Amino acid sequence: MIDLAPAHKIGLSLKSPLMPAAGFWGYGPNRYAPLVSAELLGAIVTNPMTLRPRRAGPSAPVAEVDGGIILPVDLPNPGLKKIIRQNRKFWRRAPIPLIAHLPADAPDDLARTVSALDALAVFAGFELGLPPDASPADAALFTRTLIRNTDLPALVKLPFPGKPHLAEAALKAGAVALTLADAPPAAAGTTAGRFFGGGVHAQLLPHLQHAAETFPGTPIIACGGIHTPADVRACLQAGAIAAQLDSVFWANPQQVQQILRYAQGAKSDDPLPSP
Amino acid sequence: MKPVTLTFIEKTRIAPAMWQFIFVADKPLPPFQPGQFFLARTGNMFSAYLPRPLFLAPCDEVAGNWPVSRFQLTLSARHLADRGLAWLFSCPPARKIDAFGPLGCGFTLPATTKNLLVPIDFELGMGVFLVGSLFTMRKSLNVTLAFESKNPLPAAIVRRFPPHVEITTTLTTDRLLWPDAIIAIGGIPFYQRLKARLSAVRLRPAPGLAQILLADAPLRPCGVGACGLCAVPTAAGSRLACLAGPVFDLATLDLEVLADD
Ligand code: FES
């Protein structure tokens, strides 16, 4: 078992170090069945949830570039009420821990979202997504807003490449683990958005290592372009104890299953066997 | 949805800027609706693009005899602008392509349908043989294919359809009043024209009368309903094109918003 919140009174234990990143799985039900077996995941990180619905902007084209794609990300979601209505039944009988991903929002809205989700008693933890332009004060404010409204562990997902000053502020405010990192901003042609793809992975590794050294004892979750079992291994060796899979779900869902199978039996302190 | 390996067999030019591709699946596939799609991995390991939606239809000679392993796909020159589909154009025969599907919701034809009108934007290519399986086996069905085309329709295309299918290139008022079901394949401007002409002759078209394939909908990046990025506006709120579509009721889609996107 891996504990993403060993210092927390409730803890957050996973039987596999792998989970989908927010935005890549949905809100619960396995859309990738039978290509991907949900029971091989350590947890499900939900798509972003905000109190009010957010519609995607005009559909700018996806730009395919070397190493991945650039995609406008407006965190579209149908709003908390609808998400709860559509998924509550699944959440109640979810076979693996659920982590609710909440983008930073107006503090009042964020507080109401956390309270409503916490009251359902179906989640094992929350992951707060900080925006790319967040300041340390913002990181502290959002994190405090989250933990004031729940007893569950709060993970904080940092903007790329995992800015240490934001990490420090979030940890001081009560976060128990860090996710490194959100997809980097990028632009190509008429498309401006975030860069997703295997090309992110190599850029991520030094930052993972730096975070693990700067915040010893804090669980670090790697996220960004992990497309192969070797990528998972490299992240764990760089100091992460778990990893979120993102663009590999889009590029090749069959490969996700291979990564999950490969990671079966891996322990946090035990580097994965060579692929 | 299941994984399937498609072997590319051949591509044949069927009109000046249109090709028919033939694929054989590694196993016979159970029935699926025209308009449902398969996501196919295109590109080699150094240029892997996002999977592309392929709108497969059973080959003419096997249509209606499910399970089927031989499929066709029509693409036109405009698809060459897409890197993933351009890769498909350059595939040598026997190339194996990993795919999964079927995904989404396709066209359905009520059993009570007697008169079926099929408006198709010919230049789009992909509609040409896509819906044939819906009517080739139902001899009692009156079918009119109405192709919109800038150029004369190639005789070879006309010959491919069974004799009970009427083929025309004009959509008259009579023809719009005649059908009890319409299935259309084109782009958003094509659907806007169709909707305007329909509402000019039918004051209140019955819900579900006209089904349209959002052939240009971005059925990606995930294609399975996981990312939420392919939402399209409908009268009942936004719906995911890859899950609730890509076939929609013409009356419920907000074409104006889609045209602006
Ligand atoms: S493409 Fe991801 S939900 Fe439709």
Coordinates of C-alpha atoms and ligand atoms in Angstrom, one line a residue:
Chain A
M1 CA 0.0 0.0 0.0
I2 CA 1.1 3.6 -0.6
D3 CA -0.1 6.4 1.7
L4 CA -0.4 9.8 0.1
A5 CA -1.1 11.3 3.4
P6 CA 1.0 9.5 6.1
A7 CA 1.0 12.5 8.5
H8 CA -2.8 13.0 8.2
K9 CA -5.2 11.7 10.8
I10 CA -7.3 9.8 8.2
G11 CA -4.6 9.1 5.6
L12 CA -5.1 8.2 1.9
S13 CA -4.0 4.6 1.1
L14 CA -3.8 3.3 -2.4
K15 CA -3.0 -0.2 -3.6
S16 CA -1.3 1.0 -6.8
P17 CA 0.8 4.2 -7.3
L18 CA -1.0 5.0 -10.5
M19 CA -4.1 7.1 -11.1
P20 CA -5.5 9.2 -13.9
A21 CA -4.9 12.9 -13.8
A22 CA -7.8 15.2 -13.5
G23 CA -9.5 15.7 -16.9
F24 CA -8.5 12.3 -18.3
W25 CA -11.0 9.9 -16.7
G26 CA -14.3 11.7 -16.2
Y27 CA -16.2 11.7 -12.9
G28 CA -16.2 8.1 -12.1
P29 CA -17.5 5.4 -14.5
N30 CA -14.9 3.8 -16.7
R31 CA -15.3 5.2 -20.2
Y32 CA -12.2 3.2 -21.3
A33 CA -13.6 -0.3 -20.5
P34 CA -12.6 -2.8 -21.6
L35 CA -9.3 -1.3 -22.8
V36 CA -8.4 -0.2 -19.3
S37 CA -9.3 -2.0 -16.0
A38 CA -10.3 0.5 -13.4
E39 CA -9.5 -2.0 -10.6
L40 CA -5.8 -1.7 -11.5
L41 CA -5.8 2.0 -10.6
G42 CA -4.8 3.2 -7.2
A43 CA -7.5 5.9 -7.2
I44 CA -9.6 7.9 -9.5
V45 CA -8.9 11.6 -9.7
T46 CA -12.1 13.2 -11.0
N47 CA -12.4 15.8 -13.8
P48 CA -12.4 19.3 -12.5
M49 CA -15.6 20.3 -10.5
T50 CA -16.7 23.9 -10.0
L51 CA -19.8 25.1 -8.2
R52 CA -21.1 26.7 -11.4
P53 CA -21.1 25.2 -14.9
R54 CA -18.2 26.2 -17.1
R55 CA -18.7 25.9 -20.8
A56 CA -15.7 25.4 -23.1
G57 CA -14.8 28.4 -25.3
P58 CA -15.1 28.3 -29.0
S59 CA -13.5 25.0 -30.1
A60 CA -10.0 26.2 -31.1
P61 CA -8.3 23.5 -33.1
V62 CA -6.1 21.0 -31.3
A63 CA -2.5 21.7 -32.4
E64 CA -0.4 18.6 -32.9
V65 CA 3.3 19.4 -32.4
D66 CA 6.4 17.4 -31.8
G67 CA 6.0 15.4 -28.6
G68 CA 2.4 16.1 -28.0
I69 CA -0.6 18.4 -28.5
I70 CA -1.6 21.9 -27.5
L71 CA -5.1 22.2 -26.3
P72 CA -7.1 25.1 -25.0
V73 CA -8.1 24.2 -21.4
D74 CA -11.1 26.0 -20.0
L75 CA -11.8 23.4 -17.4
P76 CA -15.3 22.9 -18.9
N77 CA -17.7 21.1 -16.5
P78 CA -21.5 20.9 -16.1
G79 CA -21.4 22.4 -12.6
L80 CA -21.5 20.7 -9.2
K81 CA -25.3 20.0 -9.0
K82 CA -25.4 18.1 -12.2
I83 CA -22.1 16.3 -11.6
I84 CA -23.4 15.0 -8.3
R85 CA -26.8 14.1 -9.7
Q86 CA -25.2 12.1 -12.5
N87 CA -22.5 10.4 -10.5
R88 CA -23.6 10.0 -6.9
K89 CA -24.8 6.4 -7.5
F90 CA -21.4 5.4 -9.0
W91 CA -19.4 7.2 -6.3
R92 CA -21.3 5.3 -3.5
R93 CA -20.1 2.0 -4.8
A94 CA -16.8 3.0 -6.4
P95 CA -14.3 0.1 -6.2
I96 CA -11.3 2.3 -5.6
P97 CA -10.7 5.6 -3.7
L98 CA -12.0 8.7 -5.3
I99 CA -10.1 12.0 -5.2
A100 CA -12.1 15.1 -6.1
H101 CA -10.2 17.6 -8.2
L102 CA -11.2 21.2 -7.6
P103 CA -9.7 24.0 -9.6
A104 CA -9.1 27.2 -7.7
D105 CA -12.3 29.2 -7.7
A106 CA -13.9 32.2 -6.0
P107 CA -13.2 31.3 -2.3
D108 CA -16.9 31.2 -1.4
D109 CA -17.7 28.9 -4.3
L110 CA -14.7 26.7 -3.5
A111 CA -15.9 26.5 0.1
R112 CA -19.4 25.5 -0.9
T113 CA -18.1 22.9 -3.4
V114 CA -15.9 21.3 -0.8
S115 CA -18.7 21.2 1.8
A116 CA -21.2 19.7 -0.6
L117 CA -18.7 17.0 -1.7
D118 CA -17.5 16.3 1.8
A119 CA -21.1 15.8 3.0
L120 CA -21.5 13.0 0.4
A121 CA -18.9 10.9 2.3
V122 CA -17.7 9.2 -0.9
F123 CA -14.3 10.8 -1.4
A124 CA -11.0 9.8 0.1
G125 CA -9.4 13.2 -0.5
F126 CA -9.3 16.4 -2.5
E127 CA -6.9 17.7 -5.0
L128 CA -6.7 21.5 -5.4
G129 CA -5.5 22.7 -8.8
L130 CA -3.7 26.1 -8.6
P131 CA -3.8 28.3 -11.7
P132 CA -0.5 29.2 -13.5
D133 CA -0.6 32.8 -12.3
A134 CA -1.2 31.9 -8.6
S135 CA 0.8 33.7 -6.0
P136 CA 2.0 32.2 -2.7
A137 CA -0.8 34.2 -1.0
D138 CA -3.4 32.6 -3.4
A139 CA -1.9 29.1 -2.8
A140 CA -2.3 29.7 1.0
L141 CA -5.8 31.1 0.7
F142 CA -7.2 28.3 -1.6
T143 CA -5.6 25.6 0.5
R144 CA -6.9 27.0 3.7
T145 CA -10.4 27.4 2.2
L146 CA -10.2 23.7 1.2
I147 CA -9.1 22.3 4.6
R148 CA -11.5 24.5 6.6
N149 CA -14.4 22.7 4.9
T150 CA -13.2 19.1 5.1
D151 CA -11.3 16.7 7.4
L152 CA -10.1 14.8 4.4
P153 CA -6.5 15.1 3.1
A154 CA -5.8 18.0 0.7
L155 CA -3.4 17.5 -2.1
V156 CA -2.3 20.5 -4.1
K157 CA -1.5 20.3 -7.8
L158 CA 1.1 22.9 -8.8
P159 CA 1.4 24.8 -12.0
F160 CA 4.2 23.7 -14.2
P161 CA 7.0 23.1 -13.4
G162 CA 6.0 22.8 -9.7
K163 CA 7.0 26.2 -8.4
P164 CA 8.6 25.7 -4.9
H165 CA 7.3 29.0 -3.4
L166 CA 3.8 27.9 -4.1
A167 CA 4.5 24.5 -2.8
E168 CA 5.8 25.9 0.4
A169 CA 2.8 28.2 0.9
A170 CA 0.4 25.3 0.2
L171 CA 2.2 23.0 2.7
K172 CA 2.2 25.7 5.4
A173 CA -1.5 26.2 4.9
G174 CA -2.1 22.5 5.5
A175 CA -1.7 20.6 2.2
V176 CA -0.4 17.0 2.8
A177 CA 0.9 16.1 -0.6
L178 CA 2.0 17.8 -3.9
T179 CA 1.1 16.9 -7.4
L180 CA 3.8 18.0 -9.9
A181 CA 2.6 19.4 -12.2
D182 CA -0.2 20.8 -14.3
A183 CA 0.4 20.9 -18.0
P184 CA 2.8 23.7 -19.2
P185 CA 1.3 26.6 -21.1
A186 CA 2.1 26.6 -24.8
A187 CA 1.0 28.1 -28.1
A188 CA 1.2 27.1 -31.8
G189 CA -0.5 28.8 -34.7
T190 CA -3.9 29.9 -33.6
T191 CA -4.0 27.5 -30.7
A192 CA -3.0 28.7 -27.2
G193 CA -3.4 26.4 -24.3
R194 CA -1.5 23.7 -22.4
F195 CA 1.0 21.2 -23.8
F196 CA 0.1 17.5 -23.3
G197 CA 2.2 14.6 -24.4
G198 CA 5.2 12.4 -23.9
G199 CA 7.4 15.4 -24.5
V200 CA 6.5 16.8 -21.0
H201 CA 8.0 13.9 -19.1
A202 CA 11.7 14.7 -19.6
Q203 CA 11.1 18.3 -18.5
L204 CA 9.4 17.2 -15.4
L205 CA 12.0 14.9 -13.9
P206 CA 14.5 17.5 -12.6
H207 CA 11.6 19.4 -10.9
L208 CA 10.4 16.2 -9.3
Q209 CA 13.8 15.6 -7.9
H210 CA 14.1 19.2 -6.7
A211 CA 10.8 19.0 -5.0
A212 CA 11.6 15.7 -3.3
E213 CA 14.8 17.2 -2.0
T214 CA 13.3 20.5 -0.9
F215 CA 10.3 19.0 0.9
P216 CA 11.5 15.7 2.3
G217 CA 8.8 13.6 3.8
T218 CA 6.1 15.2 1.7
P219 CA 4.5 12.7 -0.7
I220 CA 5.0 13.9 -4.3
I221 CA 2.8 12.7 -7.1
A222 CA 4.3 12.9 -10.6
C223 CA 2.1 14.1 -13.5
G224 CA 3.1 15.0 -17.0
G225 CA 3.6 13.0 -20.1
I226 CA 4.1 9.6 -18.4
H227 CA 3.6 7.3 -21.4
T228 CA 5.6 4.1 -20.6
P229 CA 6.4 1.9 -17.6
A230 CA 10.0 3.3 -17.9
D231 CA 8.6 6.8 -17.4
V232 CA 6.8 5.6 -14.2
R233 CA 10.0 4.1 -13.0
A234 CA 12.0 7.3 -13.7
C235 CA 9.4 9.4 -11.7
L236 CA 9.6 7.1 -8.7
Q237 CA 13.3 7.1 -8.8
A238 CA 13.3 10.9 -9.0
G239 CA 11.4 11.0 -5.7
A240 CA 7.7 10.6 -6.5
I241 CA 5.7 8.0 -4.6
A242 CA 2.8 7.9 -7.1
A243 CA 2.1 9.1 -10.6
Q244 CA -0.9 10.4 -12.5
L245 CA -1.3 9.3 -16.1
D246 CA -2.6 12.0 -18.5
S247 CA -2.1 12.2 -22.3
V248 CA -1.4 8.5 -22.7
F249 CA -5.1 8.0 -22.2
W250 CA -5.7 10.0 -25.4
A251 CA -2.7 8.8 -27.4
N252 CA -3.1 5.1 -26.7
P253 CA -5.5 3.7 -24.0
Q254 CA -4.2 0.2 -24.7
Q255 CA -0.8 1.4 -23.4
V256 CA -2.4 2.6 -20.2
Q257 CA -3.4 -1.0 -19.4
Q258 CA 0.2 -2.1 -20.0
I259 CA 1.5 0.5 -17.6
L260 CA -1.0 -0.4 -14.9
R261 CA -0.2 -4.1 -15.2
Y262 CA 3.5 -3.3 -15.0
A263 CA 3.0 -1.2 -11.9
Q264 CA 1.0 -3.9 -10.1
G265 CA 2.9 -4.9 -7.0
A266 CA 5.2 -1.9 -7.1
K267 CA 5.9 -0.4 -3.7
S268 CA 6.7 3.2 -3.1
D269 CA 10.1 2.5 -1.7
D270 CA 10.8 -0.2 -4.3
P271 CA 11.8 1.0 -7.8
L272 CA 9.7 -0.8 -10.5
P273 CA 11.4 -3.6 -12.3
S274 CA 12.9 -2.8 -15.7
P275 CA 10.3 -3.0 -18.4
Chain B
M1 CA -16.3 -0.9 -27.4
K2 CA -13.6 -3.3 -28.2
P3 CA -10.0 -3.1 -29.5
V4 CA -9.7 -4.1 -33.2
T5 CA -6.8 -4.3 -35.6
L6 CA -7.7 -3.1 -39.1
T7 CA -5.6 -4.2 -42.0
F8 CA -5.6 -1.7 -44.8
I9 CA -6.2 -3.5 -48.1
E10 CA -6.5 -1.0 -50.8
K11 CA -7.6 2.5 -51.8
T12 CA -9.5 3.2 -55.0
R13 CA -10.2 6.6 -56.6
I14 CA -14.0 6.7 -57.0
A15 CA -14.3 10.4 -58.0
P16 CA -11.8 13.1 -59.1
A17 CA -11.0 14.0 -55.4
M18 CA -12.4 11.1 -53.5
W19 CA -11.1 7.7 -52.5
Q20 CA -12.6 4.5 -51.1
F21 CA -10.5 2.7 -48.5
I22 CA -11.0 -1.0 -47.8
F23 CA -10.1 -2.5 -44.4
V24 CA -10.3 -6.0 -43.0
A25 CA -10.8 -6.3 -39.2
D26 CA -8.9 -9.0 -37.4
K27 CA -12.2 -10.4 -36.2
P28 CA -15.8 -10.1 -37.5
L29 CA -17.5 -7.2 -35.8
P30 CA -21.1 -7.4 -34.4
P31 CA -23.6 -4.8 -35.8
F32 CA -23.1 -1.1 -35.2
Q33 CA -24.9 1.9 -36.6
P34 CA -23.6 4.0 -39.4
G35 CA -22.3 7.2 -37.8
Q36 CA -20.8 5.4 -34.9
F37 CA -17.0 5.6 -35.2
F38 CA -13.8 3.8 -34.4
L39 CA -10.8 5.6 -33.1
A40 CA -7.7 4.6 -35.0
R41 CA -4.1 5.2 -34.1
T42 CA -2.4 6.9 -37.0
G43 CA 1.2 7.8 -37.5
N44 CA 4.3 5.8 -36.7
M45 CA 6.1 5.7 -33.4
F46 CA 7.9 9.0 -34.2
S47 CA 4.8 10.9 -35.3
A48 CA 2.0 9.4 -33.3
Y49 CA -1.0 11.7 -33.7
L50 CA -4.2 11.6 -31.6
P51 CA -6.4 8.8 -32.7
R52 CA -8.6 9.7 -35.6
P53 CA -12.3 8.8 -35.8
L54 CA -13.0 6.6 -38.8
F55 CA -16.6 6.2 -39.9
L56 CA -16.6 2.7 -41.2
A57 CA -19.3 1.0 -43.2
P58 CA -19.6 -2.6 -44.2
C59 CA -18.5 -3.2 -47.8
D60 CA -21.4 -3.3 -50.3
E61 CA -21.1 -7.1 -50.8
V62 CA -21.4 -7.9 -47.1
A63 CA -23.8 -5.1 -46.0
G64 CA -26.5 -6.5 -43.8
N65 CA -24.7 -9.8 -43.2
W66 CA -23.4 -9.1 -39.7
P67 CA -21.0 -9.9 -38.2
V68 CA -18.8 -8.2 -40.8
S69 CA -15.0 -8.0 -41.1
R70 CA -14.7 -6.1 -44.4
F71 CA -15.3 -2.4 -44.2
Q72 CA -15.1 0.7 -46.4
L73 CA -14.4 4.3 -45.7
T74 CA -14.6 7.2 -48.1
L75 CA -12.5 10.3 -47.7
S76 CA -12.0 13.3 -50.0
A77 CA -9.1 15.5 -50.8
R78 CA -10.0 17.9 -48.1
H79 CA -9.2 15.2 -45.5
L80 CA -5.5 15.4 -46.7
A81 CA -5.2 18.6 -44.7
D82 CA -5.5 16.4 -41.5
R83 CA -2.1 15.0 -40.5
G84 CA -3.5 11.8 -39.2
L85 CA -5.8 11.1 -42.2
A86 CA -3.0 12.2 -44.6
W87 CA -0.9 9.4 -42.9
L88 CA -3.8 7.0 -43.7
F89 CA -3.7 8.1 -47.4
S90 CA 0.0 7.2 -47.5
C91 CA -0.4 3.8 -45.9
P92 CA 1.0 0.9 -48.0
P93 CA -1.4 -2.2 -48.4
A94 CA -1.3 -4.7 -45.5
R95 CA -0.5 -1.9 -43.0
K96 CA -2.1 -2.8 -39.6
I97 CA -3.9 -0.1 -37.7
D98 CA -4.8 -0.3 -34.0
A99 CA -8.3 1.0 -33.4
F100 CA -11.1 0.7 -30.9
G101 CA -14.9 1.1 -31.1
P102 CA -17.6 1.4 -32.0
L103 CA -18.1 4.6 -30.2
G104 CA -20.9 7.2 -29.9
C105 CA -24.4 7.0 -31.3
G106 CA -25.1 6.6 -35.0
F107 CA -28.2 6.8 -37.3
T108 CA -31.2 4.7 -36.5
L109 CA -34.1 4.1 -38.8
P110 CA -37.5 3.5 -37.2
A111 CA -39.1 0.2 -38.4
T112 CA -42.1 2.3 -39.5
T113 CA -40.1 4.4 -42.0
K114 CA -41.5 4.2 -45.5
N115 CA -40.0 7.2 -47.2
L116 CA -36.3 8.0 -46.5
L117 CA -34.5 11.1 -47.7
V118 CA -30.7 11.2 -47.5
P119 CA -29.2 14.6 -48.3
I120 CA -25.5 14.3 -48.6
D121 CA -22.7 16.9 -49.2
F122 CA -20.9 14.9 -51.8
E123 CA -17.7 16.9 -51.6
L124 CA -17.4 15.8 -47.9
G125 CA -16.7 12.3 -49.2
M126 CA -17.4 10.3 -46.0
G127 CA -21.1 10.2 -46.4
V128 CA -21.1 8.6 -49.8
F129 CA -21.5 4.9 -48.8
L130 CA -21.8 5.4 -45.1
V131 CA -25.5 4.9 -44.7
G132 CA -26.1 2.3 -47.4
S133 CA -26.4 -0.4 -44.9
L134 CA -29.5 1.3 -43.5
F135 CA -31.5 0.8 -46.6
T136 CA -29.9 -1.6 -49.0
M137 CA -31.6 -4.6 -47.3
R138 CA -35.0 -2.9 -46.9
K139 CA -36.5 -3.3 -50.4
S140 CA -39.8 -1.9 -49.2
L141 CA -38.2 1.4 -48.2
N142 CA -38.5 4.3 -50.7
V143 CA -35.1 6.0 -50.7
T144 CA -34.0 9.2 -52.3
L145 CA -30.3 10.1 -52.1
A146 CA -30.0 13.9 -52.7
F147 CA -26.3 14.7 -53.3
E148 CA -25.3 18.3 -53.2
S149 CA -22.3 18.6 -55.5
K150 CA -20.5 21.4 -57.3
N151 CA -19.5 18.9 -60.0
P152 CA -21.5 16.3 -61.9
L153 CA -22.0 13.1 -60.0
P154 CA -19.7 10.3 -61.4
A155 CA -21.7 7.6 -63.1
A156 CA -19.7 5.0 -61.2
I157 CA -21.1 6.3 -57.9
V158 CA -24.6 6.2 -59.2
R159 CA -24.2 2.6 -60.3
R160 CA -23.1 1.5 -56.9
F161 CA -26.6 1.9 -55.4
P162 CA -29.3 -0.6 -55.8
P163 CA -32.0 0.2 -58.4
H164 CA -34.7 0.9 -55.8
V165 CA -32.7 3.9 -54.6
E166 CA -33.5 7.2 -56.4
I167 CA -30.6 9.5 -56.8
T168 CA -30.9 13.2 -57.4
T169 CA -28.9 16.3 -57.1
T170 CA -31.8 18.7 -56.4
L171 CA -33.7 19.0 -53.2
T172 CA -37.1 20.3 -54.3
T173 CA -39.9 21.3 -52.0
D174 CA -41.8 18.1 -52.9
R175 CA -38.9 16.1 -51.8
L176 CA -38.7 17.8 -48.5
L177 CA -42.4 17.2 -47.8
W178 CA -42.3 13.5 -48.9
P179 CA -40.0 11.7 -46.3
D180 CA -41.0 10.4 -42.9
A181 CA -37.3 10.2 -42.0
I182 CA -34.3 12.2 -43.1
I183 CA -30.7 11.3 -42.5
A184 CA -28.1 13.9 -43.6
I185 CA -24.4 14.1 -43.8
G186 CA -22.5 17.3 -44.4
G187 CA -21.0 20.3 -42.7
I188 CA -22.6 22.9 -40.5
P189 CA -23.4 25.3 -43.4
F190 CA -25.0 22.4 -45.2
Y191 CA -27.2 21.6 -42.2
Q192 CA -28.1 25.3 -41.8
R193 CA -29.4 25.3 -45.4
L194 CA -31.2 22.1 -44.9
K195 CA -32.9 23.3 -41.7
A196 CA -33.9 26.6 -43.3
R197 CA -35.4 24.8 -46.3
L198 CA -37.2 22.3 -44.1
S199 CA -38.7 24.8 -41.8
A200 CA -39.9 26.8 -44.8
V201 CA -42.0 23.9 -46.0
R202 CA -42.8 22.1 -42.8
L203 CA -44.0 24.6 -40.1
R204 CA -43.3 22.2 -37.3
P205 CA -41.0 19.3 -38.3
A206 CA -41.7 16.3 -36.0
P207 CA -38.9 15.7 -33.4
G208 CA -36.5 13.2 -34.7
L209 CA -37.5 13.7 -38.3
A210 CA -34.0 14.7 -39.4
Q211 CA -30.9 13.1 -38.0
I212 CA -27.5 14.6 -38.9
L213 CA -24.0 13.5 -38.5
L214 CA -21.7 16.1 -37.1
A215 CA -18.9 15.0 -39.4
D216 CA -16.7 18.0 -38.4
A217 CA -17.2 17.6 -34.7
P218 CA -13.9 17.4 -32.8
L219 CA -14.4 13.8 -31.5
R220 CA -11.2 14.1 -29.5
P221 CA -8.9 14.2 -27.7
C222 CA -10.4 11.2 -25.8
G223 CA -13.4 10.2 -28.0
V224 CA -15.0 8.2 -25.2
G225 CA -16.7 10.8 -23.0
A226 CA -13.9 11.1 -20.4
C227 CA -12.4 14.6 -21.1
G228 CA -15.6 16.7 -21.6
L229 CA -13.9 18.8 -24.3
C230 CA -16.2 17.9 -27.2
A231 CA -19.5 19.4 -25.8
V232 CA -21.9 20.8 -28.4
P233 CA -24.9 23.0 -27.6
T234 CA -28.3 21.5 -27.9
A235 CA -31.8 22.6 -26.9
A236 CA -31.4 20.4 -23.8
G237 CA -28.1 21.9 -22.7
S238 CA -24.6 20.8 -23.8
R239 CA -24.0 17.3 -24.9
L240 CA -20.7 15.4 -25.6
A241 CA -20.4 14.9 -29.3
C242 CA -18.5 11.7 -28.8
L243 CA -21.0 10.1 -26.5
A244 CA -24.5 11.5 -27.2
G245 CA -23.5 12.0 -30.9
P246 CA -22.0 12.4 -33.4
V247 CA -25.5 11.8 -34.8
F248 CA -28.0 14.4 -33.5
D249 CA -31.5 15.5 -34.1
L250 CA -31.3 18.5 -36.5
A251 CA -34.1 20.2 -34.6
T252 CA -32.2 20.2 -31.2
L253 CA -28.7 21.2 -32.2
D254 CA -27.8 24.9 -31.9
L255 CA -26.3 25.3 -35.4
E256 CA -25.7 29.0 -35.0
V257 CA -23.4 28.6 -32.0
L258 CA -21.6 25.7 -33.8
A259 CA -21.2 27.8 -36.9
D260 CA -19.6 30.6 -34.8
D261 CA -17.1 28.2 -33.1
Ligands
FES1 S1 -13.7 13.8 -26.9 FE1 -13.5 13.6 -24.7 S2 -15.5 13.7 -24.0 FE2 -15.7 13.7 -26.1

